[in-house]
PDB file of C-alpha atoms in Angstrom:
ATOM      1  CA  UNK A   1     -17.894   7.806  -4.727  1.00 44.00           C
ATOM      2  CA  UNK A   2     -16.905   5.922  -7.839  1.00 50.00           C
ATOM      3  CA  UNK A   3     -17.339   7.976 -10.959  1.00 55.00           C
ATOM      4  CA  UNK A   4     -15.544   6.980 -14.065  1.00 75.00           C
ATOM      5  CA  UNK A   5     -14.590  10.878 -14.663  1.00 87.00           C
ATOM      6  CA  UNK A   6     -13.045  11.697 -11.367  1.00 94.00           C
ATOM      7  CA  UNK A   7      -9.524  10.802 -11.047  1.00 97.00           C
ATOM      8  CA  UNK A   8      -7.699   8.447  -8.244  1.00 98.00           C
ATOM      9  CA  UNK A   9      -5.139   9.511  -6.100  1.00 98.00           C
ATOM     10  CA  UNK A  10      -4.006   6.042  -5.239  1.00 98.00           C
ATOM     11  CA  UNK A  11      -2.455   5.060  -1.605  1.00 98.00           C
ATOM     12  CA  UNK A  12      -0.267   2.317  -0.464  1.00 97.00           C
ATOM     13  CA  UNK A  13      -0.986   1.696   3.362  1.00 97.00           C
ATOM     14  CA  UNK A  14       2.512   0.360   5.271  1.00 94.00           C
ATOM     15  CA  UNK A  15       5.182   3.037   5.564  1.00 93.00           C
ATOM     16  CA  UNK A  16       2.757   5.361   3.440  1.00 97.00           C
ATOM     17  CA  UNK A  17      -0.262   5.873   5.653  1.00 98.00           C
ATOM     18  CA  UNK A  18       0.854   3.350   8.310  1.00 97.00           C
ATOM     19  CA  UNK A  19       4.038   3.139  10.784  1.00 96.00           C
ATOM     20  CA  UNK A  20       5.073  -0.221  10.398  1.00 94.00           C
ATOM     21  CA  UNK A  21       7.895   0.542  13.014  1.00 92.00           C
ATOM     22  CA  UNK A  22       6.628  -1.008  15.819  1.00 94.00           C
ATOM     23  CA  UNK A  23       6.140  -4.468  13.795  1.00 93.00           C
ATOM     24  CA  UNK A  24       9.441  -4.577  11.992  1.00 89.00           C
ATOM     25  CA  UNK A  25      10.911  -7.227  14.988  1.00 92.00           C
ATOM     26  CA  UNK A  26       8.697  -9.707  13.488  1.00 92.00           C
ATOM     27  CA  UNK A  27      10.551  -9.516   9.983  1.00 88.00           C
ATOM     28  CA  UNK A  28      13.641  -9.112  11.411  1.00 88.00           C
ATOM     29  CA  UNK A  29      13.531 -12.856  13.027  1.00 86.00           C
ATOM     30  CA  UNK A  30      14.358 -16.157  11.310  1.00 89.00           C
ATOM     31  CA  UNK A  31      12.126 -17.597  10.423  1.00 90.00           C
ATOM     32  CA  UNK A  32       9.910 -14.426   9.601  1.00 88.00           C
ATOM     33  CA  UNK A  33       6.960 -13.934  12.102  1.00 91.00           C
ATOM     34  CA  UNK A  34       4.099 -13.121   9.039  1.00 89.00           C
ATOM     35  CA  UNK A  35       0.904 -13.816  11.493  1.00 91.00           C
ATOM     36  CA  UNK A  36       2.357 -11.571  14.450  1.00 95.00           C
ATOM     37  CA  UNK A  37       3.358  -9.173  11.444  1.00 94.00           C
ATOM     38  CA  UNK A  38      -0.065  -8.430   9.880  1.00 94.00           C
ATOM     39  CA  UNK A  39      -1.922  -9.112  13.688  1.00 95.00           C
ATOM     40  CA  UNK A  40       0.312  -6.362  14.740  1.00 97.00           C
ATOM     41  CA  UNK A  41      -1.538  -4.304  12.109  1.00 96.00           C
ATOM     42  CA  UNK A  42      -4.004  -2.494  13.726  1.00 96.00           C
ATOM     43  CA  UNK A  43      -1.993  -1.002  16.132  1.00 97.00           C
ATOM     44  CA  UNK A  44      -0.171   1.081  13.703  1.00 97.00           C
ATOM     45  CA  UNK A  45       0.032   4.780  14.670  1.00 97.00           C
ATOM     46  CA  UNK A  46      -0.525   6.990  11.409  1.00 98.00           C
ATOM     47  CA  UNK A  47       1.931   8.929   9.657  1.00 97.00           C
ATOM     48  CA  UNK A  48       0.676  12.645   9.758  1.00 96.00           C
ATOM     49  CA  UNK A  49       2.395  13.477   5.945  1.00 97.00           C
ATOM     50  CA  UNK A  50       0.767   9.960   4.292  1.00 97.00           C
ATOM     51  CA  UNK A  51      -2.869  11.504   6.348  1.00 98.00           C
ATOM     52  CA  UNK A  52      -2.523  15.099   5.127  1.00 97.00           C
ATOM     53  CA  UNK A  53      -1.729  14.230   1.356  1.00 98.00           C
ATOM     54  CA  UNK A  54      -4.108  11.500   0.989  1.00 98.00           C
ATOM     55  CA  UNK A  55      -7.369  14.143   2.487  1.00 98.00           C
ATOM     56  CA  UNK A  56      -5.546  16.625   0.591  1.00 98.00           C
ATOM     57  CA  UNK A  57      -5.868  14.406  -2.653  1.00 98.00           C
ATOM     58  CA  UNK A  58      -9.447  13.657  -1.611  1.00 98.00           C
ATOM     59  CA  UNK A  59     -10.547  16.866  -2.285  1.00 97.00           C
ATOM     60  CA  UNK A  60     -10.331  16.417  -6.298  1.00 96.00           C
ATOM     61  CA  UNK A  61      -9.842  12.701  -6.256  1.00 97.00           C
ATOM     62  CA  UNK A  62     -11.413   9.436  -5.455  1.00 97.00           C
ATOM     63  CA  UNK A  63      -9.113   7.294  -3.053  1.00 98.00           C
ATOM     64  CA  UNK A  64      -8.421   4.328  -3.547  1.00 98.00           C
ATOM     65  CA  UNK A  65      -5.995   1.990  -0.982  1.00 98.00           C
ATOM     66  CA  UNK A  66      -3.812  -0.157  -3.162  1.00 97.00           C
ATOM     67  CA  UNK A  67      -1.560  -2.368  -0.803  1.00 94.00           C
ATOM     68  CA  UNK A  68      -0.168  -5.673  -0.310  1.00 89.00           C
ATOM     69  CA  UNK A  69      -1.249  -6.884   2.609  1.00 91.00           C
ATOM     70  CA  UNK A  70      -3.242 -10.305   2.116  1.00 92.00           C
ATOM     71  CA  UNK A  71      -6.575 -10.486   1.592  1.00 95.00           C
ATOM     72  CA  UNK A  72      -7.043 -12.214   5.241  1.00 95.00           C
ATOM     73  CA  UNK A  73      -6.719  -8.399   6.641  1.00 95.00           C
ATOM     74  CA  UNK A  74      -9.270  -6.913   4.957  1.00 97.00           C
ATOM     75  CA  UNK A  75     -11.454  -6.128   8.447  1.00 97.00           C
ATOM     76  CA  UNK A  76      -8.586  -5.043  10.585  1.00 97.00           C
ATOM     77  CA  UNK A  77      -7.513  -2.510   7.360  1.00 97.00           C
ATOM     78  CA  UNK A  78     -10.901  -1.329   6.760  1.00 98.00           C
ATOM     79  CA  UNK A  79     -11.451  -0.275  10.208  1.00 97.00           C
ATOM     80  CA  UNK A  80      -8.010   0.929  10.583  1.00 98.00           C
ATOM     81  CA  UNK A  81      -8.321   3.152   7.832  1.00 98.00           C
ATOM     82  CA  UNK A  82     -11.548   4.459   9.145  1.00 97.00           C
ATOM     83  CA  UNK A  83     -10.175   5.033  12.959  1.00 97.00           C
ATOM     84  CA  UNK A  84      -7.528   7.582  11.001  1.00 96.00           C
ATOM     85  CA  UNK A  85     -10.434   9.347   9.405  1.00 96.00           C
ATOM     86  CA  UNK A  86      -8.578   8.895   5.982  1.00 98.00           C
ATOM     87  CA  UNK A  87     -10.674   9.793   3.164  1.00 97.00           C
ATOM     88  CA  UNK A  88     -12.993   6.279   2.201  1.00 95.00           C
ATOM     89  CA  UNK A  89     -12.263   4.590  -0.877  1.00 96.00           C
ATOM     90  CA  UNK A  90     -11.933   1.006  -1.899  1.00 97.00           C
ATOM     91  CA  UNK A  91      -9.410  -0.941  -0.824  1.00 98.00           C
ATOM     92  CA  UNK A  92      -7.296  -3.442  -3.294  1.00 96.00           C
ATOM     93  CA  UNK A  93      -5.018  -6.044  -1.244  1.00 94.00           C
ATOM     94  CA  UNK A  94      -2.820  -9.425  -2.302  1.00 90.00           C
ATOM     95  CA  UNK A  95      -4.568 -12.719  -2.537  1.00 88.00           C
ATOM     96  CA  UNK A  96      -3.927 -14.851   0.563  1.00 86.00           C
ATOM     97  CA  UNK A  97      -1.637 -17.272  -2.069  1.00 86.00           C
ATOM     98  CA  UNK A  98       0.288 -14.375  -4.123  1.00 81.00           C
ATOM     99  CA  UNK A  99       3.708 -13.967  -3.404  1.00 81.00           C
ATOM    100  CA  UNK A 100       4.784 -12.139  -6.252  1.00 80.00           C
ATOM    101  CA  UNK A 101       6.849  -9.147  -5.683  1.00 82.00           C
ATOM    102  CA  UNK A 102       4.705  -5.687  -4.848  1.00 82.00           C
ATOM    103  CA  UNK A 103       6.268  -3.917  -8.260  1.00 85.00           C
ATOM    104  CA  UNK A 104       4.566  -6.605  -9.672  1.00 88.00           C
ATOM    105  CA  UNK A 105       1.234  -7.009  -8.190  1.00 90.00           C
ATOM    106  CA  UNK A 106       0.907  -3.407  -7.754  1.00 94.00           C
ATOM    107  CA  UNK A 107       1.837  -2.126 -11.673  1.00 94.00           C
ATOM    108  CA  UNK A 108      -0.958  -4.886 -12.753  1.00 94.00           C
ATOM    109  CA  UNK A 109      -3.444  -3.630 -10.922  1.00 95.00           C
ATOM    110  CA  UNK A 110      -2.493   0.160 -11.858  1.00 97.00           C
ATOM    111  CA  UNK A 111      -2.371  -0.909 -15.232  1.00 97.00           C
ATOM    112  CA  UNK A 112      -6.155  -2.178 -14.966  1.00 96.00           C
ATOM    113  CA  UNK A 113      -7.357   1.027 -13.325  1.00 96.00           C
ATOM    114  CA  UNK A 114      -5.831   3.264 -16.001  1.00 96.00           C
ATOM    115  CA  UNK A 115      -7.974   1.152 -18.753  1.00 95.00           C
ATOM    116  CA  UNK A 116     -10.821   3.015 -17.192  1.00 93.00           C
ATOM    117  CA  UNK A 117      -9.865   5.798 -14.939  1.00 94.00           C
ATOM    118  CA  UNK A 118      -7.239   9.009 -14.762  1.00 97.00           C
ATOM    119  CA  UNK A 119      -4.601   7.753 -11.721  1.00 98.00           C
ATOM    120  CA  UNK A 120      -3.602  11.188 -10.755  1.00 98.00           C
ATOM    121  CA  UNK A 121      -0.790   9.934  -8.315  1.00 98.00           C
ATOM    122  CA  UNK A 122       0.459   7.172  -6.722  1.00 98.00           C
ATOM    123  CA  UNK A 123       1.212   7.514  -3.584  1.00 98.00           C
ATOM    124  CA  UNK A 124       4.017   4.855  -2.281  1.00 96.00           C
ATOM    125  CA  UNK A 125       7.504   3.879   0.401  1.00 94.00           C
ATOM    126  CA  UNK A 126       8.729   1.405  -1.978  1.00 92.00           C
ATOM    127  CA  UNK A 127      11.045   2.538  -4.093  1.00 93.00           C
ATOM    128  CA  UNK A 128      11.161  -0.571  -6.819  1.00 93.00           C
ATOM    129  CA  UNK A 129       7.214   0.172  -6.840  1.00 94.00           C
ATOM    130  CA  UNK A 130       7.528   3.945  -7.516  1.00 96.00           C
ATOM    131  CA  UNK A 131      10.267   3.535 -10.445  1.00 96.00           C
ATOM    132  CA  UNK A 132       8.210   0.583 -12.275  1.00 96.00           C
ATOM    133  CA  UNK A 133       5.003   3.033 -11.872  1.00 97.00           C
ATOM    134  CA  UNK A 134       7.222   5.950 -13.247  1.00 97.00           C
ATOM    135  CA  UNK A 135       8.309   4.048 -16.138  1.00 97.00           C
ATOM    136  CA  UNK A 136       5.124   2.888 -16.878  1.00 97.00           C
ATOM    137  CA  UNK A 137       4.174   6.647 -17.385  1.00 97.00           C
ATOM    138  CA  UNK A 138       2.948   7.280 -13.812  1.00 98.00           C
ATOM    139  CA  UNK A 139       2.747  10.480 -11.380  1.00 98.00           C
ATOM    140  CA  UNK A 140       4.484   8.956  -8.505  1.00 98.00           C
ATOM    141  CA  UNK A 141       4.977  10.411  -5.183  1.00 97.00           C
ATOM    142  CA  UNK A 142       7.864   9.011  -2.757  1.00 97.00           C
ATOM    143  CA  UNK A 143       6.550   8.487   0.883  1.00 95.00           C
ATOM    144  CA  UNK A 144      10.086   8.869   2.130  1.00 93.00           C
ATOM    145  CA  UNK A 145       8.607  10.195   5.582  1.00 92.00           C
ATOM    146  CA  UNK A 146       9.110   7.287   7.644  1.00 83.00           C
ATOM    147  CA  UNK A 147      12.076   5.167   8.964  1.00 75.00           C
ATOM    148  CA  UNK A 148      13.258   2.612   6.147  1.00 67.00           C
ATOM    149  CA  UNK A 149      13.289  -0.571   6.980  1.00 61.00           C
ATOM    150  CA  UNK A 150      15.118  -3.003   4.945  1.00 60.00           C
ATOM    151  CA  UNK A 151      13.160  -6.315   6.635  1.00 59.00           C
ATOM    152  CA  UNK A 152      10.187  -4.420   5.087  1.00 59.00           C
ATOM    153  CA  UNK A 153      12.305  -3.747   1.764  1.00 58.00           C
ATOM    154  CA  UNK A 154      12.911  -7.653   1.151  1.00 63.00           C
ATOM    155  CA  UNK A 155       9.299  -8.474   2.380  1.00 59.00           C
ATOM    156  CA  UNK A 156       7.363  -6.369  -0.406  1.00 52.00           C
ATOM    157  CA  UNK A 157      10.713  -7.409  -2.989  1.00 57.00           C
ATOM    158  CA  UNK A 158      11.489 -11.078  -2.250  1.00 58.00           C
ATOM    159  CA  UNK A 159       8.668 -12.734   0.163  1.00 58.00           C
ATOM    160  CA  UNK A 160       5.874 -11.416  -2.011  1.00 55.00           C
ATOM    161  CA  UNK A 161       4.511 -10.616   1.325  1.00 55.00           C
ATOM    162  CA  UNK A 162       3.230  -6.690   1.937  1.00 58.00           C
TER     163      UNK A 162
END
């Protein structure tokens, strides 16, 4: 449903939704292992809290999946996100060429959806994305329920990458 007067609750997918732990070797490796990274992708088991908050939000809210994964994985998401039976929504990922850091990408894009829409939440694991989006004036919730990672950290901060 996309109706201008219902509000998103907005999701980021790795660490959020997704359990990026089994995939982490391939950012841990030098040079970093991107293509094994993102194939790895549809394997991810889902994280029950992410699940329960975003159907929860669903109730009141349209969803909408705001992550950084490149364009490229686009069918693997969309079908991943349907084999979890999370809520449907649209999905907003990186170009294949942007390698800007997610605070970045990810505050832009807020930024447009708030020029036409209530963003009830923001759902996120990053923690330079959630303090940007708080700043900015945002109701930010802190996925803190799975493992850290800090390959992932200096993917979304430095590579531009997820």
């Amino acid at each position: 449903m996309t109706n201008n007067s219902t509000p998103l609750a907005v999701f980021d997918l790795d660490g959020t939704l997704a359990d990026t732990a089994h995939r982490q070797r391939f950012l841990e490796q030098k040079p970093r292992n991107w293509d094994a990274f993102f194939a790895a992708a549809p394997h991810d088991p889902p994280l029950a809290e992410g699940v329960a908050l975003a159907l929860e939000h669903a109730e009141e809210c349209e969803v909408l999946y705001l992550t950084g994964r490149p364009e490229r994985c686009r069918k693997d998401t969309l079908a991943w996100i349907a084999a979890q039976g999370l809520p449907e929504g649209r999905v907003r990922m990186r170009r294949n060429d942007d390698r800007r850091p997610a605070r970045r990408t990810k505050l832009q894009i807020l930024h447009e959806l708030a020029r036409n829409r209530e963003i009830r939440v923001l759902v996120d694991d990053d923690e330079l994305v959630c303090e940007d989006a708080e700043r900015a004036g945002f109701t930010v919730v802190r996925a803190r329920w799975a493992a850290a990672s800090a390959a992932l950290g200096e993917a979304q901060e430095r590579d531009g990458r997820t």
